[in-house]
N, C-alpha and C. Protein backbone atom coordinates (compact mmCIF):
# COMPACT_ATOMS: atom_id res chain seq x y z
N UNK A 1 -4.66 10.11 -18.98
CA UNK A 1 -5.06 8.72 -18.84
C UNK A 1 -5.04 8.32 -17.37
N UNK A 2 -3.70 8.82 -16.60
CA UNK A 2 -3.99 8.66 -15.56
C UNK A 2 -4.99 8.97 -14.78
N UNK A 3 -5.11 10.11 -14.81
CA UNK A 3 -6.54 10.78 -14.24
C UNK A 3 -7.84 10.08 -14.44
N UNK A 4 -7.83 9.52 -15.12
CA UNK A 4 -9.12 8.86 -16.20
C UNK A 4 -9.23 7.35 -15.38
N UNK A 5 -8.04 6.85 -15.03
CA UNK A 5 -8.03 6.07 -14.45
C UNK A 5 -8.73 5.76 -12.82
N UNK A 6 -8.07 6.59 -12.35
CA UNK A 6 -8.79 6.94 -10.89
C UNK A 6 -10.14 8.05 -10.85
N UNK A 7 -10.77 8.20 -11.94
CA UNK A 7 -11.97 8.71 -11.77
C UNK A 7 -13.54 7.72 -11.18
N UNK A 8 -13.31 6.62 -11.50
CA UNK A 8 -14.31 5.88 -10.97
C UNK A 8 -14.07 5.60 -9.11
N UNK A 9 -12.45 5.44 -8.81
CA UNK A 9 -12.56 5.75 -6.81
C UNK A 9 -13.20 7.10 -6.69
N UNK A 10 -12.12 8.02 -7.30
CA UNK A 10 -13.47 9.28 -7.17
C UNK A 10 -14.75 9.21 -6.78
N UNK A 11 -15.73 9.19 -7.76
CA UNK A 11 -16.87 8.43 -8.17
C UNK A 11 -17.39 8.02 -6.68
N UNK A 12 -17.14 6.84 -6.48
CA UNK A 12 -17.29 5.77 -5.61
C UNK A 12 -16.72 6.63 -4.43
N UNK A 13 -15.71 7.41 -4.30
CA UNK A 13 -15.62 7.57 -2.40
C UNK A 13 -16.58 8.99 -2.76
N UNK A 14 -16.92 9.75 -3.25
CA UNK A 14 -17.61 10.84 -3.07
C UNK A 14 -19.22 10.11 -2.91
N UNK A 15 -19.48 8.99 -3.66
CA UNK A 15 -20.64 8.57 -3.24
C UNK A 15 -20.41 7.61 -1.56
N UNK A 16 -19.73 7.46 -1.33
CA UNK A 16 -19.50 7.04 0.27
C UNK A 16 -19.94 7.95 1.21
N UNK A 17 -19.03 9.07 0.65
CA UNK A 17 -18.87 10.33 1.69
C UNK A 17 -20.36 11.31 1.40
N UNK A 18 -21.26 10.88 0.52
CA UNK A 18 -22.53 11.41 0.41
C UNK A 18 -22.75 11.79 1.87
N UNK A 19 -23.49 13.36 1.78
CA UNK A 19 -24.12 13.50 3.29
C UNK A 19 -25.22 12.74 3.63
N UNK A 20 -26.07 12.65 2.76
CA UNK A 20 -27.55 12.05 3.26
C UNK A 20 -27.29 10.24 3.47
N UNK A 21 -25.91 9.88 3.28
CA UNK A 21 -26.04 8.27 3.89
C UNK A 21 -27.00 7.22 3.32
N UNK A 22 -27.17 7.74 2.16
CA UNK A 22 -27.74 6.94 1.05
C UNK A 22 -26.43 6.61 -0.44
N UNK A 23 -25.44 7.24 -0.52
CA UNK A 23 -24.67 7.45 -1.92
C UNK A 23 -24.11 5.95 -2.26
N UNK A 24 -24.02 4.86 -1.55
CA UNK A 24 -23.85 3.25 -2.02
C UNK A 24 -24.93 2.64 -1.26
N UNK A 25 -26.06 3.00 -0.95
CA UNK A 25 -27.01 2.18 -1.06
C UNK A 25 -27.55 1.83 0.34
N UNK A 26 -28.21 0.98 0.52
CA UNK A 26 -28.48 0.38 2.02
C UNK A 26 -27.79 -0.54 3.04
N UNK A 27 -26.60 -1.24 1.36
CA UNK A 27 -25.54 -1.85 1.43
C UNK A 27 -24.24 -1.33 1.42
N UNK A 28 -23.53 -0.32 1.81
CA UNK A 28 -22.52 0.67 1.17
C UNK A 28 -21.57 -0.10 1.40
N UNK A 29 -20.90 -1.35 2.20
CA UNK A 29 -20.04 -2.24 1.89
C UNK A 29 -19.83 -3.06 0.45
N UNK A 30 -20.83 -3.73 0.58
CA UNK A 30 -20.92 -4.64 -0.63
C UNK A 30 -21.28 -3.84 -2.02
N UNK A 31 -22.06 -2.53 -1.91
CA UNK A 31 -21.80 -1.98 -3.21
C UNK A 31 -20.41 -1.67 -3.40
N UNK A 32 -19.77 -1.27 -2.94
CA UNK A 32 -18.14 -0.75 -2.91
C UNK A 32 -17.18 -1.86 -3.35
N UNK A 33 -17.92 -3.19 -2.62
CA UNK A 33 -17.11 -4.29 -3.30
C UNK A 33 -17.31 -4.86 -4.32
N UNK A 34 -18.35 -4.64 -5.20
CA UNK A 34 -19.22 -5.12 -6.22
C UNK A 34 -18.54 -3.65 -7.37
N UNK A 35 -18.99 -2.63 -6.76
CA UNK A 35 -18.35 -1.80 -7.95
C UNK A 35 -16.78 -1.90 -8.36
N UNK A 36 -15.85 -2.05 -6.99
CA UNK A 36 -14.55 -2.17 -7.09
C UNK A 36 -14.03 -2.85 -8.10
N UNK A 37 -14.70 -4.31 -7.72
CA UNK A 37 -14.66 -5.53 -8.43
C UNK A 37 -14.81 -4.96 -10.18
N UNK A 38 -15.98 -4.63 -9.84
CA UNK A 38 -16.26 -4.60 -11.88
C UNK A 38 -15.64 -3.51 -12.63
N UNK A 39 -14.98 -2.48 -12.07
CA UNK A 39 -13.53 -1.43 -12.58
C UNK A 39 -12.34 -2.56 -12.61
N UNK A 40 -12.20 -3.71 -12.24
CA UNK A 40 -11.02 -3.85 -11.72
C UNK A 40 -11.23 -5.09 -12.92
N UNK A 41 -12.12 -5.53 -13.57
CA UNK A 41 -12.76 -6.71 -14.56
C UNK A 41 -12.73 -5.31 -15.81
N UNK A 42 -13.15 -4.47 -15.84
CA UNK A 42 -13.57 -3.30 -16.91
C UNK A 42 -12.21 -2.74 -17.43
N UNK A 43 -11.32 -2.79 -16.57
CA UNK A 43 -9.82 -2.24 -16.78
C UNK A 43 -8.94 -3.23 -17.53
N UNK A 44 -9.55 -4.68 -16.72
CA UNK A 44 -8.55 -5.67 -17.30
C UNK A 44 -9.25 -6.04 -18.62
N UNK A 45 -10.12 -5.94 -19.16
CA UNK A 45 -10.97 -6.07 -20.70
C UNK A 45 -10.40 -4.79 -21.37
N UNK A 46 -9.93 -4.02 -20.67
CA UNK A 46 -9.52 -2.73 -22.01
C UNK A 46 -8.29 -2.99 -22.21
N UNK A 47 -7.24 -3.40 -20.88
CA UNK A 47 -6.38 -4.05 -21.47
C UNK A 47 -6.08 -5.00 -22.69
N UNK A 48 -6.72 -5.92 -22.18
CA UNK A 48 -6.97 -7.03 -23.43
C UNK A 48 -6.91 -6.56 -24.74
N UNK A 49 -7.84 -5.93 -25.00
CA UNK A 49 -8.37 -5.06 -26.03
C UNK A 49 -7.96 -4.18 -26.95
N UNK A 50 -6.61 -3.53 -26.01
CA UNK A 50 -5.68 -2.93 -26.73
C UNK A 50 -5.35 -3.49 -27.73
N UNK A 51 -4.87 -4.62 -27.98
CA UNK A 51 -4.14 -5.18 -29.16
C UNK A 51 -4.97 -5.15 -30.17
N UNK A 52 -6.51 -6.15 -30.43
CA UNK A 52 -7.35 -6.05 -31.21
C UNK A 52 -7.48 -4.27 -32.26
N UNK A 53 -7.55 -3.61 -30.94
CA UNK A 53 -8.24 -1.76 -31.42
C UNK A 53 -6.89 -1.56 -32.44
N UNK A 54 -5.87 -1.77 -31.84
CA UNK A 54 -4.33 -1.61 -32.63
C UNK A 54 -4.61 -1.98 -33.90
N UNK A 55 -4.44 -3.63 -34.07
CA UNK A 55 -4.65 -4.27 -35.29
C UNK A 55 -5.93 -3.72 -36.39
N UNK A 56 -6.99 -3.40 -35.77
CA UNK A 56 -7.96 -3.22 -37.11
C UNK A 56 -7.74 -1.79 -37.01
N UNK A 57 -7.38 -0.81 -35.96
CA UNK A 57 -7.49 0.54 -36.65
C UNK A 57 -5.56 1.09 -36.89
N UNK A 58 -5.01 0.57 -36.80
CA UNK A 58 -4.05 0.73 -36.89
C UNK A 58 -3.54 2.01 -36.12
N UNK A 59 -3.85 2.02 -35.08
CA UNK A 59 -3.68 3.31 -33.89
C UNK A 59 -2.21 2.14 -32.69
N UNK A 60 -1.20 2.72 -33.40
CA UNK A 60 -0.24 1.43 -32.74
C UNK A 60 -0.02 2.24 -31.36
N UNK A 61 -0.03 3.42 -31.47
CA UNK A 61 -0.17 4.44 -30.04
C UNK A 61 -0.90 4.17 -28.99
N UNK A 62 -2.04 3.00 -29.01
CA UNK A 62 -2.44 2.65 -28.18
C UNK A 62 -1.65 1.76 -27.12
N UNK A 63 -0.80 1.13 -27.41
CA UNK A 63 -0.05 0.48 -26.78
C UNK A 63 1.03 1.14 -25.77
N UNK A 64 0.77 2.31 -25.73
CA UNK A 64 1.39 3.04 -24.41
C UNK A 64 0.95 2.91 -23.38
N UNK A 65 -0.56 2.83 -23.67
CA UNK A 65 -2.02 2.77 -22.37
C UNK A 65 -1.75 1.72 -21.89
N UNK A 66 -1.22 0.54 -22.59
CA UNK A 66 -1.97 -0.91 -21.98
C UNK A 66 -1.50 -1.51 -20.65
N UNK A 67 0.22 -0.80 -20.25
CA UNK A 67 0.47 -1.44 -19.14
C UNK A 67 -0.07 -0.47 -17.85
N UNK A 68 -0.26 0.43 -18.10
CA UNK A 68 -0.62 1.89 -17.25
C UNK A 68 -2.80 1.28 -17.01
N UNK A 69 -3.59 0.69 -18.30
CA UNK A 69 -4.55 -0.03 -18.01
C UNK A 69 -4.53 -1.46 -17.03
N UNK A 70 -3.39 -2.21 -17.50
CA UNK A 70 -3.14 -3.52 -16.62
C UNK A 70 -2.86 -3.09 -15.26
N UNK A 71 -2.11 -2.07 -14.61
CA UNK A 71 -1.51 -1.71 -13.36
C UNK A 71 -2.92 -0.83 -12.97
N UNK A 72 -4.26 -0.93 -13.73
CA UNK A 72 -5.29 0.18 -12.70
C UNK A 72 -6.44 -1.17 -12.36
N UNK A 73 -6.34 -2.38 -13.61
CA UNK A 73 -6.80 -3.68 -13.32
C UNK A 73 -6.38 -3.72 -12.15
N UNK A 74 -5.11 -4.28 -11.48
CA UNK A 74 -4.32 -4.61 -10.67
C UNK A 74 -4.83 -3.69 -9.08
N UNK A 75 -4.45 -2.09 -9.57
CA UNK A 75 -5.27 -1.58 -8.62
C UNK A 75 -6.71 -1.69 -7.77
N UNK A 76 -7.54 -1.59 -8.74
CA UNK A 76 -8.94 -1.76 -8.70
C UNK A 76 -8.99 -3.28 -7.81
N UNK A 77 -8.65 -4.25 -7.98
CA UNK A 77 -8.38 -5.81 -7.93
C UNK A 77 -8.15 -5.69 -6.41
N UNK A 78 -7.03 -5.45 -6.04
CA UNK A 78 -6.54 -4.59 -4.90
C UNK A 78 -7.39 -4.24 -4.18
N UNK A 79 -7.98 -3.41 -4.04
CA UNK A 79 -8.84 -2.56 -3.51
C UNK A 79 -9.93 -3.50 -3.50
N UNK A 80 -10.93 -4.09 -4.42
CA UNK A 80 -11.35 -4.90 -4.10
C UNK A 80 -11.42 -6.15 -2.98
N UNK A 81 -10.05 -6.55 -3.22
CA UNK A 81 -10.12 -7.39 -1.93
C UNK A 81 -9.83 -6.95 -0.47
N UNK A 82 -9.32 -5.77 -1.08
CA UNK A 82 -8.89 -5.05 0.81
C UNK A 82 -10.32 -4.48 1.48
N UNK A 83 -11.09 -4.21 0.47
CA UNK A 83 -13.09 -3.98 0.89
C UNK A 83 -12.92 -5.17 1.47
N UNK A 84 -13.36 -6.56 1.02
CA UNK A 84 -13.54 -7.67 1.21
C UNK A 84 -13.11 -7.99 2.61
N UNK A 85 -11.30 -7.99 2.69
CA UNK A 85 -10.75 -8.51 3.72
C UNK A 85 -11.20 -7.10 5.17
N UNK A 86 -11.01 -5.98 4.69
CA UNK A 86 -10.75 -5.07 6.01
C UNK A 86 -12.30 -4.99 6.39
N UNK A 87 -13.42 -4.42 5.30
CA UNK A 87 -14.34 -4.18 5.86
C UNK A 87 -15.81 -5.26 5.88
N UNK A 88 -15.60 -6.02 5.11
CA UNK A 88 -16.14 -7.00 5.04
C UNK A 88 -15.86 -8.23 6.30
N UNK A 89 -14.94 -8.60 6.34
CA UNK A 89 -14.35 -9.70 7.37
C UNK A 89 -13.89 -9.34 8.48
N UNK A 90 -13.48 -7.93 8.60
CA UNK A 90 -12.89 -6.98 9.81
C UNK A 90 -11.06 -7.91 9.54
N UNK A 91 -10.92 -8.22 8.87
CA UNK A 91 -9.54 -8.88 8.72
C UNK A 91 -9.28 -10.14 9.62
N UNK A 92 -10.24 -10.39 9.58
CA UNK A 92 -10.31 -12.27 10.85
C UNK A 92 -9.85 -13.03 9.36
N UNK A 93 -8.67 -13.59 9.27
CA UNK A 93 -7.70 -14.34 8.76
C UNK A 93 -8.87 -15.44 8.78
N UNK A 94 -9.18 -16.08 9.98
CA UNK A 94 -9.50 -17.73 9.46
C UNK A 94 -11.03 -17.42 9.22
N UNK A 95 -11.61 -16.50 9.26
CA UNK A 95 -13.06 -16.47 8.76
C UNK A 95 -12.65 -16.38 6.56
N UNK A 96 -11.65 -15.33 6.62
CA UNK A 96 -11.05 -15.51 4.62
C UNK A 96 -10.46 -16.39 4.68
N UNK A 97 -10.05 -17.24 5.26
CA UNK A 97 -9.06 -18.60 4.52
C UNK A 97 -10.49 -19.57 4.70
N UNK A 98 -11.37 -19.86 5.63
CA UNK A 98 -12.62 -20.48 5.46
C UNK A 98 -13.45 -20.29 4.28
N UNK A 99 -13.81 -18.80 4.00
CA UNK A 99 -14.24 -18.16 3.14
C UNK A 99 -13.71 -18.39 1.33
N UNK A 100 -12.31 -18.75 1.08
CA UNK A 100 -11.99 -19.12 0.49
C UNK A 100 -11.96 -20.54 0.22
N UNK A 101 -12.13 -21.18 1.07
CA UNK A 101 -12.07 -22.70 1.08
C UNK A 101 -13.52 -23.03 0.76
N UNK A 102 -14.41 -22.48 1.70
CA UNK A 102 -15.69 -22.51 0.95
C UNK A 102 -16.57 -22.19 -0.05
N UNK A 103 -15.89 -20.99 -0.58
CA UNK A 103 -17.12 -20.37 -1.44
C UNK A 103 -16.06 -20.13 -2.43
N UNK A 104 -16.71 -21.21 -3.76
CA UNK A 104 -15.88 -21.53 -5.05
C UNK A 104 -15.53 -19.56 -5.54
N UNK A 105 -16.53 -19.09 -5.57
CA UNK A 105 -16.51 -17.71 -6.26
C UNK A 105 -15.30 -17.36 -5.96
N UNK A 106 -15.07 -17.28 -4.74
CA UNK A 106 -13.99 -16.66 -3.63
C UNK A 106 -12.54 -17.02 -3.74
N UNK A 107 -12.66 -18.58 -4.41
CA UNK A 107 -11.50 -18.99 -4.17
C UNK A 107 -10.75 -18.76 -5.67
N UNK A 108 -11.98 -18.62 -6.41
CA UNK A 108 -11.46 -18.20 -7.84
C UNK A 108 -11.19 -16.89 -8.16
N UNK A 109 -11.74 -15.95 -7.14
CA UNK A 109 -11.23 -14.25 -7.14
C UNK A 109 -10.10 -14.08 -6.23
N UNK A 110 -9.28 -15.60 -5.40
CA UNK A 110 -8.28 -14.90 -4.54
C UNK A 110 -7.12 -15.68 -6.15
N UNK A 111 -7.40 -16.80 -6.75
CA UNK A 111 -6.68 -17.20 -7.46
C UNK A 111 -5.96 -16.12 -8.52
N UNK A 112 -7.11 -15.45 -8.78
CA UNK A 112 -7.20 -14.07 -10.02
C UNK A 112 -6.56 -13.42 -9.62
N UNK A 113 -6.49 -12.55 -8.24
CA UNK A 113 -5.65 -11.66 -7.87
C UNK A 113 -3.98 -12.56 -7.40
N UNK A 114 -4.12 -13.39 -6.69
CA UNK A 114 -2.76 -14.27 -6.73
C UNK A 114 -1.81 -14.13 -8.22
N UNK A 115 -2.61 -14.59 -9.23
CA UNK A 115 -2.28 -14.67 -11.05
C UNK A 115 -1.95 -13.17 -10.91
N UNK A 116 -2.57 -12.05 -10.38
CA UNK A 116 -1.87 -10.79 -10.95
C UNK A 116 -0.99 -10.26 -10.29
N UNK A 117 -0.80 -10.92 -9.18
CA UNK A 117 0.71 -10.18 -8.37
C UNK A 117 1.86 -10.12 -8.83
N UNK A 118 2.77 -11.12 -9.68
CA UNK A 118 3.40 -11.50 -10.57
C UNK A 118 3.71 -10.47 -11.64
N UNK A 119 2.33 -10.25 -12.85
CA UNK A 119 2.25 -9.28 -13.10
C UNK A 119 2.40 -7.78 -13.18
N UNK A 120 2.15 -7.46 -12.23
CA UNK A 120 1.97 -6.15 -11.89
C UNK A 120 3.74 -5.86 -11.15
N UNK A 121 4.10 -7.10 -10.48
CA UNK A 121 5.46 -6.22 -9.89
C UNK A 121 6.35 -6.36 -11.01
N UNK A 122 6.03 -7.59 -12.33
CA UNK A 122 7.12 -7.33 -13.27
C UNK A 122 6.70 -6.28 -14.62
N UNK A 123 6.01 -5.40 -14.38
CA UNK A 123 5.43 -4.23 -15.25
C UNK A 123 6.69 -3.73 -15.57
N UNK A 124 7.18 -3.16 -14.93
CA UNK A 124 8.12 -1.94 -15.46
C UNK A 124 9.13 -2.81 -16.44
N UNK A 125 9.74 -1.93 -16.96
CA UNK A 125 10.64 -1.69 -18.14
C UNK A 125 12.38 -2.87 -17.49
N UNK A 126 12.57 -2.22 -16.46
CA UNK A 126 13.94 -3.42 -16.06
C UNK A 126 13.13 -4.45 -16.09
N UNK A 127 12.30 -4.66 -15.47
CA UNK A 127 12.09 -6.44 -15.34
C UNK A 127 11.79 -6.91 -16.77
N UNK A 128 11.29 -6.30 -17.87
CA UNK A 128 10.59 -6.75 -19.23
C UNK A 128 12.88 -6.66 -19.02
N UNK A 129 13.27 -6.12 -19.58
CA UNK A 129 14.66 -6.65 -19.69
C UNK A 129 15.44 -7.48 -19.09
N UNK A 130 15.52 -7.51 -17.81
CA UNK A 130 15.52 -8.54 -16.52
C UNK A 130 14.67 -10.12 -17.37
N UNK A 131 13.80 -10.42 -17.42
CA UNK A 131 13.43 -11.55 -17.48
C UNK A 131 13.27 -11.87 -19.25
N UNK A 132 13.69 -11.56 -20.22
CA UNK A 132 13.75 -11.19 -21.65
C UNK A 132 12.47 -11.98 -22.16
N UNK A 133 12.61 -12.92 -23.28
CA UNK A 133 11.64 -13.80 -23.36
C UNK A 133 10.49 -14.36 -22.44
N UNK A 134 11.28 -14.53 -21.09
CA UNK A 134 10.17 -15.20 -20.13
C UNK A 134 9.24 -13.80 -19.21
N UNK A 135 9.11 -13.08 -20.22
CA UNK A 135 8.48 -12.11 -19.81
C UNK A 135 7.36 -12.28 -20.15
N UNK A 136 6.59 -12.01 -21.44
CA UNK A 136 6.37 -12.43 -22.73
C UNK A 136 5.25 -13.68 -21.83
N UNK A 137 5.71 -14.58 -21.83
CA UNK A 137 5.25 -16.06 -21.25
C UNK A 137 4.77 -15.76 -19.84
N UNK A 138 5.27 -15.02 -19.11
CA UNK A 138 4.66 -14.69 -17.94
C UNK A 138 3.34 -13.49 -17.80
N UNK A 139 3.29 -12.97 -18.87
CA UNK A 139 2.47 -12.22 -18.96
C UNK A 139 0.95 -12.62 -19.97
N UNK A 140 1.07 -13.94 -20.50
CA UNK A 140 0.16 -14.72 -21.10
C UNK A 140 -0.70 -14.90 -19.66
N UNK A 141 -0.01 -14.93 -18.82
CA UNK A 141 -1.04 -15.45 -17.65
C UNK A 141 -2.32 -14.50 -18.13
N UNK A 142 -2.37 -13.35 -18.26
CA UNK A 142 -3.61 -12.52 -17.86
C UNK A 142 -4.72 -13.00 -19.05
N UNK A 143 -4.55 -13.69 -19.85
CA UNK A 143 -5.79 -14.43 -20.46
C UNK A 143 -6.79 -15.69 -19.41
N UNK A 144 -5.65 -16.30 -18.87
CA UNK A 144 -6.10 -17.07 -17.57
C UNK A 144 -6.90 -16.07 -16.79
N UNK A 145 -6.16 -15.06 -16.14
CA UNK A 145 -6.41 -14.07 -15.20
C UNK A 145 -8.10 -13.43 -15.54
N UNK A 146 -8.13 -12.99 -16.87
CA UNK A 146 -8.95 -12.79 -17.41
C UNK A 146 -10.63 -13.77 -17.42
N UNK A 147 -10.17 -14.97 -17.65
CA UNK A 147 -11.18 -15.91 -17.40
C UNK A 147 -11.57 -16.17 -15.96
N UNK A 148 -10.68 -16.47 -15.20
CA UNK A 148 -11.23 -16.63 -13.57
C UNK A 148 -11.55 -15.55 -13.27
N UNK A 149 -11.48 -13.92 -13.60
CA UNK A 149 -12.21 -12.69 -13.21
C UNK A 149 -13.66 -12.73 -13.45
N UNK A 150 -13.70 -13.40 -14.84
CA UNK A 150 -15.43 -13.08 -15.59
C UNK A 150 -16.23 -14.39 -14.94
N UNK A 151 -15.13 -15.52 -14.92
CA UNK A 151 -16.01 -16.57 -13.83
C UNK A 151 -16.58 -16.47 -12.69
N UNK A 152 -15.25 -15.64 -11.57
CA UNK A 152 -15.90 -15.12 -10.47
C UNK A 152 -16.65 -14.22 -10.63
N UNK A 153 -16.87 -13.22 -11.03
CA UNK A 153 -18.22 -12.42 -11.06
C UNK A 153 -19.15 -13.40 -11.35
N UNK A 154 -19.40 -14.00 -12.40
CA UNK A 154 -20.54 -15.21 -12.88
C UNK A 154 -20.85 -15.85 -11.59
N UNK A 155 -20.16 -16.32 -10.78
CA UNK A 155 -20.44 -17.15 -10.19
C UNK A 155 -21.36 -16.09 -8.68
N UNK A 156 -20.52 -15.05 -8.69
CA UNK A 156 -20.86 -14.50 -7.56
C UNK A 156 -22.46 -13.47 -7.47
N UNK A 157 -22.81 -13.72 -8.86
CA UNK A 157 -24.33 -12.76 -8.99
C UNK A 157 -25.13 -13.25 -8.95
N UNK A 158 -24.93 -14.55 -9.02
CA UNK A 158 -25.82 -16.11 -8.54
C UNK A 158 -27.68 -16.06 -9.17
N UNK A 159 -28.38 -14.86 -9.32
CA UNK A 159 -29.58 -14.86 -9.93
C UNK A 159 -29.46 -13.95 -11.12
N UNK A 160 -28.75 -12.46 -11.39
CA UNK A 160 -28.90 -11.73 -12.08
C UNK A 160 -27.84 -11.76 -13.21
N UNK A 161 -27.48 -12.85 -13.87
CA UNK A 161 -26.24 -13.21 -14.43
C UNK A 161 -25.87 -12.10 -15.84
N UNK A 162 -26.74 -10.96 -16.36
CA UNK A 162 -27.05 -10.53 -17.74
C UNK A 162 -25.38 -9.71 -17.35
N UNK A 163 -25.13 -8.71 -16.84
CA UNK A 163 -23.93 -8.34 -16.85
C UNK A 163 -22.42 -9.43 -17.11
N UNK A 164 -22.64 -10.13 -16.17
CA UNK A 164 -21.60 -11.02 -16.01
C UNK A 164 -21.42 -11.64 -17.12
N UNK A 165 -22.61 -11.97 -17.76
CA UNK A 165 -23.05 -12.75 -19.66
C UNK A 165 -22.04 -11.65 -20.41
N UNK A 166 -22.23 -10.38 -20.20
CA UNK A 166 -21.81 -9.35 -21.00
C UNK A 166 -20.53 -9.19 -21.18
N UNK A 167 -19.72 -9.38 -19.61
CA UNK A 167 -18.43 -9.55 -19.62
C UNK A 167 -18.01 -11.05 -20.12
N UNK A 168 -18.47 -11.87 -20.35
CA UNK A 168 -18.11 -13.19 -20.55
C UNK A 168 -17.91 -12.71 -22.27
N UNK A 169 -19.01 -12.73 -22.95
CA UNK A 169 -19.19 -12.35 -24.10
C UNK A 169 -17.70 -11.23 -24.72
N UNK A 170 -17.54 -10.38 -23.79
CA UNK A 170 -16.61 -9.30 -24.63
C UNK A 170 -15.34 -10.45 -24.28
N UNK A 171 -15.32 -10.96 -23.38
CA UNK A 171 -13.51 -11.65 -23.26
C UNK A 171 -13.64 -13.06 -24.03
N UNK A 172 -14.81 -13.43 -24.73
CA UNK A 172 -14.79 -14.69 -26.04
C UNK A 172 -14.67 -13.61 -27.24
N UNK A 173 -15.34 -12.81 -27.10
CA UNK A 173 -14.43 -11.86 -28.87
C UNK A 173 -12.69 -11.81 -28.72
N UNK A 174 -12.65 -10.94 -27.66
CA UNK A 174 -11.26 -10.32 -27.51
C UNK A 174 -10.43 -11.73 -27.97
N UNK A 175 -10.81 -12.56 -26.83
CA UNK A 175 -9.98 -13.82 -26.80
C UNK A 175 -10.00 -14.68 -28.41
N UNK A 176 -11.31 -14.39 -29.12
CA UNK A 176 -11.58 -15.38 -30.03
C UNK A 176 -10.83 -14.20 -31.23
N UNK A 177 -10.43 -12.86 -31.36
CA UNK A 177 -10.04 -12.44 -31.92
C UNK A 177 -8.02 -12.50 -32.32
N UNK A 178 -7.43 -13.10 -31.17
CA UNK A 178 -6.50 -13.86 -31.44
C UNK A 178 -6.48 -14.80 -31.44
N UNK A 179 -7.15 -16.13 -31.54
CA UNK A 179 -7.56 -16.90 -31.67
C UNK A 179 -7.15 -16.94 -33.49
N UNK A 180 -8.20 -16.10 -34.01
CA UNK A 180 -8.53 -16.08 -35.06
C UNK A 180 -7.07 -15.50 -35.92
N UNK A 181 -6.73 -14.53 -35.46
CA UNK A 181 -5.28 -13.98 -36.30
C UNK A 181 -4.20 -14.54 -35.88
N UNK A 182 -4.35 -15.65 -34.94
CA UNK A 182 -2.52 -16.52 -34.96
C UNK A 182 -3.32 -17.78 -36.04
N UNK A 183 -4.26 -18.02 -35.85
CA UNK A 183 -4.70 -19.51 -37.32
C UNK A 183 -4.30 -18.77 -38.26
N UNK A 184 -4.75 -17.49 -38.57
CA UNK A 184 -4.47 -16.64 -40.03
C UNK A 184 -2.91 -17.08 -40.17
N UNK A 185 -2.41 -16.24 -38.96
CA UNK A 185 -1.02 -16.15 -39.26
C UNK A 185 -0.07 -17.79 -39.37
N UNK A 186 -0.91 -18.59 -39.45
CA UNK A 186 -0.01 -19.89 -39.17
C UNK A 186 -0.82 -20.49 -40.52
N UNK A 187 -1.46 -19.96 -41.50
CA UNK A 187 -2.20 -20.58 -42.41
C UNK A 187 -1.45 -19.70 -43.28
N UNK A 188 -0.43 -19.00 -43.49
CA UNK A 188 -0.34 -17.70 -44.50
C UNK A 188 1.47 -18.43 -44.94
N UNK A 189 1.78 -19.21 -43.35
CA UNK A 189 3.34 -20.06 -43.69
C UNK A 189 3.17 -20.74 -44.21
């Protein structure tokens, strides 16, 4: 799984390191940040997802994957913005704090990754014991997290929206699929 995980940087730096200087395009910044981005949205939807695949196929083994999927979200996310900030901005601080102040997309993909820092450092196993219940509650964030990811992409493809529709679409099932089994479960008391 791990492996599986980091196969799309693979992917992506072997198409960097293409000899002929074509392997991300004419744009090889912004494809890098655009692909980053949508592993890092693609990871956090399989997360999600876990639970649903659990419940109807009854594969409860899936739930080993899901924090090892949330921590490659997290990665990917990461990496995303360090494209953004290092090679994109050259790391000029007040051109990204402008950048964020101005451009809604931006300020809703630094919010998303802000929402997953939290996350990701209380993954492991002491802190789920460390913080007991308010673990649980702190980790609801990533439905939030989840929505300002599929927003900022939406917002950021500005003419070609059919992907971004696509991801919107899978996180109203996922989402509408607990939705649907806590009414069950609160209609059954």
């Amino acid at each position: 799984m791990f492996l599986s995980g980091l196969l799309p940087l693979a992917i992506l730096l072997l198409r960097a390191f293409e000899m002929s200087g074509f392997g991300l395009g004419a744009n090889p910044i912004e494809e890098l940040l655009h692909e980053l981005g949508r592993w890092g949205l693609k990871f956090l939807l399989l997360t999600l997802a876990i639970t649903p695949l659990r419940r109807l196929t009854g594969w409860n083994w899936l739930v080993r994957f899901r924090r090892m999927l949330g921590l490659f979200s997290f990665f990917y996310i990461l990496l995303h913005f360090a494209v953004y900030a290092v090679l994109d901005q050259g790391l000029d601080l007040g051109v990204i704090i402008e950048d964020i102040i101005k451009r809604p997309y931006i300020t809703l993909g630094m919010m998303g990754l802000l929402l997953l820092i939290p996350l990701a450092v209380t993954s492991t196993r002491s802190m789920m014991r460390r913080l007991g219940k308010r673990w649980q509650k702190l980790h609801r964030l990533v439905y939030v997290i989840a929505v300002v990811g599929v927003w900022h992409f939406y917002w950021q493809v500005k003419l070609d929206t059919l992907d971004a529709t696509v991801y919107a679409v899978i996180l109203l099932v996922l989402l509408g699929f607990r939705f649907i089994k806590k009414d069950a479960h609160r209609s059954q008391r």
